PDB file of C-alpha atoms in Angstrom:
ATOM      1  CA  MET L1362     -23.055   5.524  -0.591  1.00 44.00           C
ATOM      2  CA  ASP L1363     -23.171   6.833  -4.133  1.00 51.00           C
ATOM      3  CA  LEU L1364     -20.419   9.396  -4.633  1.00 52.00           C
ATOM      4  CA  GLY L1365     -20.984   9.950  -8.327  1.00 51.00           C
ATOM      5  CA  GLN L1366     -20.984   7.967 -11.543  1.00 57.00           C
ATOM      6  CA  ARG L1367     -17.301   8.046 -12.472  1.00 68.00           C
ATOM      7  CA  PRO L1368     -14.843   6.039 -10.335  1.00 82.00           C
ATOM      8  CA  ILE L1369     -13.129   7.813  -7.475  1.00 88.00           C
ATOM      9  CA  LYS L1370      -9.432   8.197  -8.256  1.00 93.00           C
ATOM     10  CA  ILE L1371      -6.991   8.392  -5.381  1.00 96.00           C
ATOM     11  CA  LEU L1372      -3.310   9.282  -5.610  1.00 97.00           C
ATOM     12  CA  MET L1373      -1.279   7.861  -2.738  1.00 97.00           C
ATOM     13  CA  ILE L1374       2.265   8.885  -1.802  1.00 97.00           C
ATOM     14  CA  GLU L1375       3.525   6.142   0.509  1.00 95.00           C
ATOM     15  CA  ASP L1376       6.991   4.588   0.599  1.00 94.00           C
ATOM     16  CA  ASP L1377       5.922   1.610   2.733  1.00 94.00           C
ATOM     17  CA  LEU L1378       5.094  -0.608  -0.233  1.00 95.00           C
ATOM     18  CA  GLU L1379       3.487  -3.339   1.863  1.00 94.00           C
ATOM     19  CA  LEU L1380       1.103  -0.863   3.485  1.00 94.00           C
ATOM     20  CA  ALA L1381       0.443   0.844   0.161  1.00 94.00           C
ATOM     21  CA  GLU L1382      -0.499  -2.496  -1.389  1.00 95.00           C
ATOM     22  CA  LEU L1383      -2.819  -3.309   1.528  1.00 95.00           C
ATOM     23  CA  ILE L1384      -4.572   0.068   1.324  1.00 95.00           C
ATOM     24  CA  GLY L1385      -4.802  -0.128  -2.455  1.00 94.00           C
ATOM     25  CA  GLU L1386      -6.327  -3.603  -2.406  1.00 94.00           C
ATOM     26  CA  ASN L1387      -8.957  -2.618   0.150  1.00 93.00           C
ATOM     27  CA  LEU L1388      -9.927   0.575  -1.640  1.00 94.00           C
ATOM     28  CA  ASN L1389      -9.957  -1.139  -5.035  1.00 92.00           C
ATOM     29  CA  ARG L1390     -12.336  -3.712  -3.574  1.00 91.00           C
ATOM     30  CA  VAL L1391     -14.973  -1.009  -2.986  1.00 91.00           C
ATOM     31  CA  GLY L1392     -14.532   0.473  -6.457  1.00 90.00           C
ATOM     32  CA  PHE L1393     -11.857   3.144  -5.952  1.00 93.00           C
ATOM     33  CA  LEU L1394      -8.922   3.475  -8.347  1.00 94.00           C
ATOM     34  CA  VAL L1395      -5.678   3.892  -6.407  1.00 96.00           C
ATOM     35  CA  LYS L1396      -2.239   4.770  -7.766  1.00 96.00           C
ATOM     36  CA  ASN L1397       0.699   4.829  -5.363  1.00 97.00           C
ATOM     37  CA  TYR L1398       4.001   6.681  -5.832  1.00 97.00           C
ATOM     38  CA  PRO L1399       6.737   5.913  -3.261  1.00 96.00           C
ATOM     39  CA  LEU L1400       8.719   8.985  -4.364  1.00 96.00           C
ATOM     40  CA  PRO L1401       6.884  12.259  -3.662  1.00 95.00           C
ATOM     41  CA  LYS L1402       8.258  14.093  -6.693  1.00 94.00           C
ATOM     42  CA  ASP L1403       6.766  11.412  -8.945  1.00 96.00           C
ATOM     43  CA  GLY L1404       3.422  11.727  -7.177  1.00 95.00           C
ATOM     44  CA  ILE L1405       3.381  15.525  -7.462  1.00 94.00           C
ATOM     45  CA  GLN L1406       4.185  15.331 -11.165  1.00 93.00           C
ATOM     46  CA  LYS L1407       1.412  12.776 -11.765  1.00 92.00           C
ATOM     47  CA  LEU L1408      -1.060  14.983  -9.924  1.00 91.00           C
ATOM     48  CA  LYS L1409      -0.226  17.797 -12.331  1.00 89.00           C
ATOM     49  CA  GLU L1410      -0.819  15.542 -15.337  1.00 88.00           C
ATOM     50  CA  GLU L1411      -3.930  13.623 -14.329  1.00 89.00           C
ATOM     51  CA  GLN L1412      -7.193  14.340 -12.514  1.00 87.00           C
ATOM     52  CA  PHE L1413      -7.655  12.756  -9.078  1.00 91.00           C
ATOM     53  CA  ASP L1414     -10.274  13.127  -6.352  1.00 91.00           C
ATOM     54  CA  LEU L1415      -8.100  12.799  -3.248  1.00 94.00           C
ATOM     55  CA  VAL L1416      -4.505  12.427  -2.064  1.00 97.00           C
ATOM     56  CA  ILE L1417      -3.410  10.056   0.716  1.00 97.00           C
ATOM     57  CA  LEU L1418      -0.058  11.330   1.910  1.00 97.00           C
ATOM     58  CA  ASP L1419       2.562   9.910   4.264  1.00 96.00           C
ATOM     59  CA  LEU L1420       4.823  12.420   6.017  1.00 95.00           C
ATOM     60  CA  SER L1421       8.080  10.468   6.460  1.00 93.00           C
ATOM     61  CA  LEU L1422       9.197  10.126   2.849  1.00 95.00           C
ATOM     62  CA  PRO L1423      12.397  10.000   0.808  1.00 92.00           C
ATOM     63  CA  GLN L1424      13.366  13.070  -1.275  1.00 91.00           C
ATOM     64  CA  MET L1425      11.256  15.510   0.761  1.00 94.00           C
ATOM     65  CA  ASP L1426       9.187  15.650   3.916  1.00 94.00           C
ATOM     66  CA  GLY L1427       5.452  15.181   3.532  1.00 94.00           C
ATOM     67  CA  LEU L1428       4.781  18.601   5.040  1.00 94.00           C
ATOM     68  CA  GLU L1429       6.693  20.120   2.138  1.00 94.00           C
ATOM     69  CA  VAL L1430       4.686  17.947  -0.265  1.00 96.00           C
ATOM     70  CA  ILE L1431       1.496  19.582   1.042  1.00 95.00           C
ATOM     71  CA  ARG L1432       2.940  22.996   0.249  1.00 91.00           C
ATOM     72  CA  GLU L1433       3.928  21.880  -3.261  1.00 92.00           C
ATOM     73  CA  ILE L1434       0.447  20.501  -3.961  1.00 92.00           C
ATOM     74  CA  ARG L1435      -1.295  23.608  -2.650  1.00 89.00           C
ATOM     75  CA  ASN L1436       0.680  25.696  -5.135  1.00 85.00           C
ATOM     76  CA  PHE L1437      -1.462  24.292  -7.942  1.00 84.00           C
ATOM     77  CA  SER L1438      -4.408  22.312  -6.521  1.00 85.00           C
ATOM     78  CA  ASP L1439      -7.095  22.392  -3.811  1.00 83.00           C
ATOM     79  CA  ILE L1440      -7.606  18.615  -3.970  1.00 89.00           C
ATOM     80  CA  PRO L1441      -8.481  17.047  -0.576  1.00 92.00           C
ATOM     81  CA  ILE L1442      -5.331  15.828   1.209  1.00 94.00           C
ATOM     82  CA  LEU L1443      -5.607  13.134   3.869  1.00 95.00           C
ATOM     83  CA  ILE L1444      -2.463  12.620   5.944  1.00 95.00           C
ATOM     84  CA  SER L1445      -1.666   8.981   6.777  1.00 95.00           C
ATOM     85  CA  SER L1446       1.322   9.033   9.100  1.00 93.00           C
ATOM     86  CA  ALA L1447       2.966   7.391  12.098  1.00 92.00           C
ATOM     87  CA  ARG L1448       3.920  10.899  13.215  1.00 90.00           C
ATOM     88  CA  GLY L1449       1.107  11.601  15.642  1.00 83.00           C
ATOM     89  CA  GLU L1450       2.575  14.516  17.579  1.00 87.00           C
ATOM     90  CA  LEU L1451       0.402  17.598  17.970  1.00 88.00           C
ATOM     91  CA  GLU L1452       3.035  19.788  16.315  1.00 89.00           C
ATOM     92  CA  ASP L1453       3.012  17.624  13.171  1.00 90.00           C
ATOM     93  CA  LYS L1454      -0.782  17.812  13.028  1.00 90.00           C
ATOM     94  CA  ARG L1455      -0.794  21.570  13.542  1.00 90.00           C
ATOM     95  CA  GLU L1456       1.812  22.092  10.834  1.00 91.00           C
ATOM     96  CA  ALA L1457      -0.100  19.863   8.413  1.00 92.00           C
ATOM     97  CA  PHE L1458      -3.313  21.819   8.907  1.00 90.00           C
ATOM     98  CA  GLN L1459      -1.469  25.118   8.637  1.00 88.00           C
ATOM     99  CA  ARG L1460      -0.229  23.985   5.237  1.00 89.00           C
ATOM    100  CA  GLU L1461      -3.858  23.192   4.289  1.00 87.00           C
ATOM    101  CA  ALA L1462      -4.156  19.450   4.720  1.00 91.00           C
ATOM    102  CA  ASP L1463      -7.802  18.416   5.168  1.00 89.00           C
ATOM    103  CA  ASP L1464      -7.569  15.432   7.508  1.00 91.00           C
ATOM    104  CA  TYR L1465      -4.966  13.629   9.619  1.00 93.00           C
ATOM    105  CA  LEU L1466      -5.119   9.920  10.418  1.00 92.00           C
ATOM    106  CA  PRO L1467      -2.288   8.645  12.671  1.00 91.00           C
ATOM    107  CA  LYS L1468      -0.965   5.131  11.994  1.00 91.00           C
ATOM    108  CA  PRO L1469      -1.896   2.460  12.835  1.00 90.00           C
ATOM    109  CA  TYR L1470      -5.578   2.768  11.967  1.00 90.00           C
ATOM    110  CA  ASP L1471      -8.477   0.612  10.870  1.00 91.00           C
ATOM    111  CA  LEU L1472      -8.927   0.565   7.088  1.00 92.00           C
ATOM    112  CA  GLU L1473     -12.677   0.955   7.521  1.00 92.00           C
ATOM    113  CA  GLU L1474     -12.087   4.282   9.267  1.00 92.00           C
ATOM    114  CA  LEU L1475      -9.867   5.344   6.373  1.00 94.00           C
ATOM    115  CA  LEU L1476     -12.755   4.588   4.020  1.00 93.00           C
ATOM    116  CA  TRP L1477     -15.195   6.665   6.097  1.00 90.00           C
ATOM    117  CA  ARG L1478     -12.848   9.625   6.079  1.00 91.00           C
ATOM    118  CA  ILE L1479     -12.217   9.386   2.339  1.00 93.00           C
ATOM    119  CA  LYS L1480     -15.944   9.391   1.635  1.00 90.00           C
ATOM    120  CA  ALA L1481     -16.525  12.347   3.955  1.00 86.00           C
ATOM    121  CA  LEU L1482     -13.776  14.375   2.287  1.00 88.00           C
ATOM    122  CA  ILE L1483     -14.638  13.761  -1.328  1.00 84.00           C
ATOM    123  CA  ARG L1484     -18.417  14.114  -0.914  1.00 79.00           C
ATOM    124  CA  ARG L1485     -18.121  17.896  -0.845  1.00 67.00           C
ATOM    125  CA  TYR L1486     -15.697  18.027  -3.755  1.00 68.00           C
ATOM    126  CA  ARG L1487     -17.544  15.591  -6.030  1.00 63.00           C
ATOM    127  CA  ASN L1488     -20.962  17.217  -5.574  1.00 58.00           C
ATOM    128  CA  ARG L1489     -20.122  20.888  -6.065  1.00 54.00           C
ATOM    129  CA  LYS L1490     -22.810  22.850  -7.866  1.00 47.00           C
ATOM    130  CA  PRO L1491     -22.182  25.584 -10.438  1.00 46.00           C
ATOM    131  CA  PRO L1492     -22.269  29.105  -8.956  1.00 43.00           C
ATOM    132  CA  THR L1493     -25.777  30.524  -8.720  1.00 44.00           C
ATOM    133  CA  PRO L1494     -26.692  34.181  -9.372  1.00 43.00           C
ATOM    134  CA  GLN L1495     -25.893  36.418  -6.426  1.00 41.00           C
ATOM    135  CA  GLN L1496     -28.880  37.491  -4.377  1.00 42.00           C
ATOM    136  CA  GLU L1497     -29.302  41.261  -4.149  1.00 42.00           C
ATOM    137  CA  GLY L1498     -27.530  42.672  -1.112  1.00 45.00           C
ATOM    138  CA  THR L1499     -25.821  39.358  -0.315  1.00 50.00           C
ATOM    139  CA  GLN L1500     -22.066  39.006  -0.514  1.00 85.00           C
ATOM    140  CA  PHE L1501     -21.665  35.516   0.946  1.00 89.00           C
ATOM    141  CA  GLN L1502     -23.723  32.498  -0.040  1.00 88.00           C
ATOM    142  CA  VAL L1503     -23.379  28.946   1.257  1.00 89.00           C
ATOM    143  CA  GLU L1504     -23.917  26.352  -1.464  1.00 85.00           C
ATOM    144  CA  GLU L1505     -23.559  22.575  -1.375  1.00 80.00           C
ATOM    145  CA  GLY L1506     -19.811  22.062  -1.242  1.00 81.00           C
ATOM    146  CA  GLU L1507     -18.732  25.662  -1.766  1.00 88.00           C
ATOM    147  CA  ILE L1508     -19.149  29.228  -0.551  1.00 92.00           C
ATOM    148  CA  LEU L1509     -19.658  32.146  -2.932  1.00 91.00           C
ATOM    149  CA  TYR L1510     -18.382  35.654  -2.343  1.00 89.00           C
ATOM    150  CA  ASN L1511     -19.906  38.191  -4.741  1.00 86.00           C
ATOM    151  CA  GLY L1512     -21.043  35.280  -6.885  1.00 84.00           C
ATOM    152  CA  LYS L1513     -17.594  33.655  -7.153  1.00 87.00           C
ATOM    153  CA  PRO L1514     -16.537  30.498  -5.277  1.00 90.00           C
ATOM    154  CA  LEU L1515     -13.888  30.843  -2.591  1.00 92.00           C
ATOM    155  CA  LYS L1516     -10.962  28.440  -2.747  1.00 90.00           C
ATOM    156  CA  LEU L1517     -11.435  26.507   0.490  1.00 90.00           C
ATOM    157  CA  THR L1518     -10.268  23.183   1.813  1.00 87.00           C
ATOM    158  CA  PHE L1519     -12.839  20.771   3.240  1.00 83.00           C
ATOM    159  CA  GLY L1520     -12.168  21.815   6.832  1.00 84.00           C
ATOM    160  CA  GLU L1521     -12.264  25.527   5.991  1.00 89.00           C
ATOM    161  CA  TYR L1522     -15.591  25.072   4.204  1.00 91.00           C
ATOM    162  CA  GLN L1523     -17.127  23.261   7.171  1.00 88.00           C
ATOM    163  CA  ILE L1524     -16.174  25.989   9.648  1.00 92.00           C
ATOM    164  CA  LEU L1525     -16.945  28.990   7.444  1.00 94.00           C
ATOM    165  CA  ALA L1526     -20.319  27.560   6.395  1.00 92.00           C
ATOM    166  CA  LYS L1527     -21.327  27.164  10.049  1.00 91.00           C
ATOM    167  CA  LEU L1528     -20.219  30.705  10.871  1.00 94.00           C
ATOM    168  CA  ILE L1529     -22.110  32.205   7.915  1.00 93.00           C
ATOM    169  CA  LYS L1530     -25.262  30.227   8.682  1.00 90.00           C
ATOM    170  CA  ASN L1531     -25.086  31.644  12.221  1.00 89.00           C
ATOM    171  CA  ARG L1532     -24.240  35.164  11.021  1.00 87.00           C
ATOM    172  CA  GLY L1533     -24.265  37.666  13.891  1.00 85.00           C
ATOM    173  CA  ARG L1534     -24.342  34.967  16.578  1.00 86.00           C
ATOM    174  CA  ILE L1535     -21.355  33.915  18.667  1.00 88.00           C
ATOM    175  CA  VAL L1536     -20.427  30.342  17.735  1.00 90.00           C
ATOM    176  CA  PRO L1537     -18.473  28.600  20.520  1.00 89.00           C
ATOM    177  CA  LYS L1538     -15.188  27.008  19.474  1.00 87.00           C
ATOM    178  CA  GLU L1539     -16.527  23.621  20.582  1.00 87.00           C
ATOM    179  CA  GLU L1540     -19.264  23.824  17.933  1.00 86.00           C
ATOM    180  CA  LEU L1541     -16.614  24.241  15.243  1.00 88.00           C
ATOM    181  CA  LEU L1542     -14.763  21.006  16.041  1.00 82.00           C
ATOM    182  CA  LEU L1543     -14.745  18.760  12.987  1.00 73.00           C
ATOM    183  CA  GLY L1544     -15.586  15.067  12.772  1.00 62.00           C
ATOM    184  CA  TRP L1545     -11.978  13.891  12.519  1.00 53.00           C
ATOM    185  CA  GLU L1546      -9.235  14.194  15.156  1.00 54.00           C
ATOM    186  CA  SER L1547      -9.670  17.869  15.796  1.00 62.00           C
ATOM    187  CA  ASP L1548      -8.947  20.043  18.817  1.00 76.00           C
ATOM    188  CA  LEU L1549      -9.467  23.695  19.690  1.00 80.00           C
ATOM    189  CA  LYS L1550      -5.984  24.585  18.478  1.00 82.00           C
ATOM    190  CA  SER L1551      -6.802  23.107  15.068  1.00 83.00           C
ATOM    191  CA  VAL L1552      -9.938  25.279  14.942  1.00 87.00           C
ATOM    192  CA  GLU L1553      -7.795  28.366  15.623  1.00 88.00           C
ATOM    193  CA  VAL L1554      -5.429  27.398  12.809  1.00 88.00           C
ATOM    194  CA  LEU L1555      -8.311  26.942  10.359  1.00 89.00           C
ATOM    195  CA  ILE L1556      -9.881  30.262  11.389  1.00 92.00           C
ATOM    196  CA  SER L1557      -6.560  31.983  10.737  1.00 91.00           C
ATOM    197  CA  ARG L1558      -6.395  30.442   7.250  1.00 91.00           C
ATOM    198  CA  ILE L1559     -10.012  31.393   6.496  1.00 94.00           C
ATOM    199  CA  ARG L1560      -9.428  34.997   7.513  1.00 92.00           C
ATOM    200  CA  ARG L1561      -6.682  35.333   4.917  1.00 91.00           C
ATOM    201  CA  LYS L1562      -9.229  34.450   2.215  1.00 91.00           C
ATOM    202  CA  LEU L1563     -11.939  36.913   3.341  1.00 92.00           C
ATOM    203  CA  PRO L1564     -12.336  40.684   3.492  1.00 88.00           C
ATOM    204  CA  LYS L1565     -10.847  42.172   6.642  1.00 84.00           C
ATOM    205  CA  ASN L1566     -12.807  41.863   9.911  1.00 86.00           C
ATOM    206  CA  CYS L1567     -15.472  39.443   8.650  1.00 92.00           C
ATOM    207  CA  ILE L1568     -14.794  37.089  11.586  1.00 93.00           C
ATOM    208  CA  GLU L1569     -14.725  38.535  15.080  1.00 90.00           C
ATOM    209  CA  THR L1570     -12.971  36.728  17.929  1.00 90.00           C
ATOM    210  CA  VAL L1571     -14.998  36.693  21.145  1.00 86.00           C
ATOM    211  CA  ARG L1572     -12.386  36.051  23.809  1.00 82.00           C
ATOM    212  CA  ARG L1573     -12.602  32.729  25.654  1.00 80.00           C
ATOM    213  CA  ILE L1574     -15.849  31.846  23.835  1.00 87.00           C
ATOM    214  CA  GLY L1575     -15.634  31.584  20.067  1.00 89.00           C
ATOM    215  CA  TYR L1576     -16.191  33.522  16.847  1.00 92.00           C
ATOM    216  CA  ARG L1577     -18.871  35.635  15.162  1.00 91.00           C
ATOM    217  CA  PHE L1578     -19.325  36.220  11.413  1.00 93.00           C
ATOM    218  CA  VAL L1579     -20.360  39.847  10.802  1.00 89.00           C
ATOM    219  CA  CYS L1580     -20.124  40.417   7.020  1.00 88.00           C
ATOM    220  CA  LYS L1581     -23.204  40.396   4.788  1.00 80.00           C
TER     221      LYS L1581
END
């Protein structure tokens, strides 16, 4: 799959050096450029200095917990964040998504699955189109990889984009929660978390909750 002409650059924050080397070798083999930083503060600083396409982040790290790393990154970047962690509890997943991680892959996992998920995440971010002129009477527009509000792109993570785009495309119709489940390890609680995050980025009352069924997008 062609994901663009320039190489895909991945920043990894993983203190298991043996695993980091294994992941790096496999991703380098398919043409990705991977830089690993065992210390999260070093990784965060590098992300501020250099352009990357995706972050692979462990949660159990020295210096600071990976959940806090997500918060630090989101203070300055909307880069896709894929969690790679042995912490597979539901609470860890929920907290990661609340802090705006885009995907969560519990260890151990197959490296081919990691590759699929990386490609799915960066496809939207690499292929964004410039904003197009706003259509008369239309506040929200769904473009390839982004959503415009009054002609300006909303700052959305990959998961938020997927859900909001489906709601807008079905404007006025009730979309069951099950239809909003994403392709990765997602559950109904994760959908609720993402909806809550999306609401904070939209005008008030754009998304209605239809009890026990799903959601309806009602703005123009």
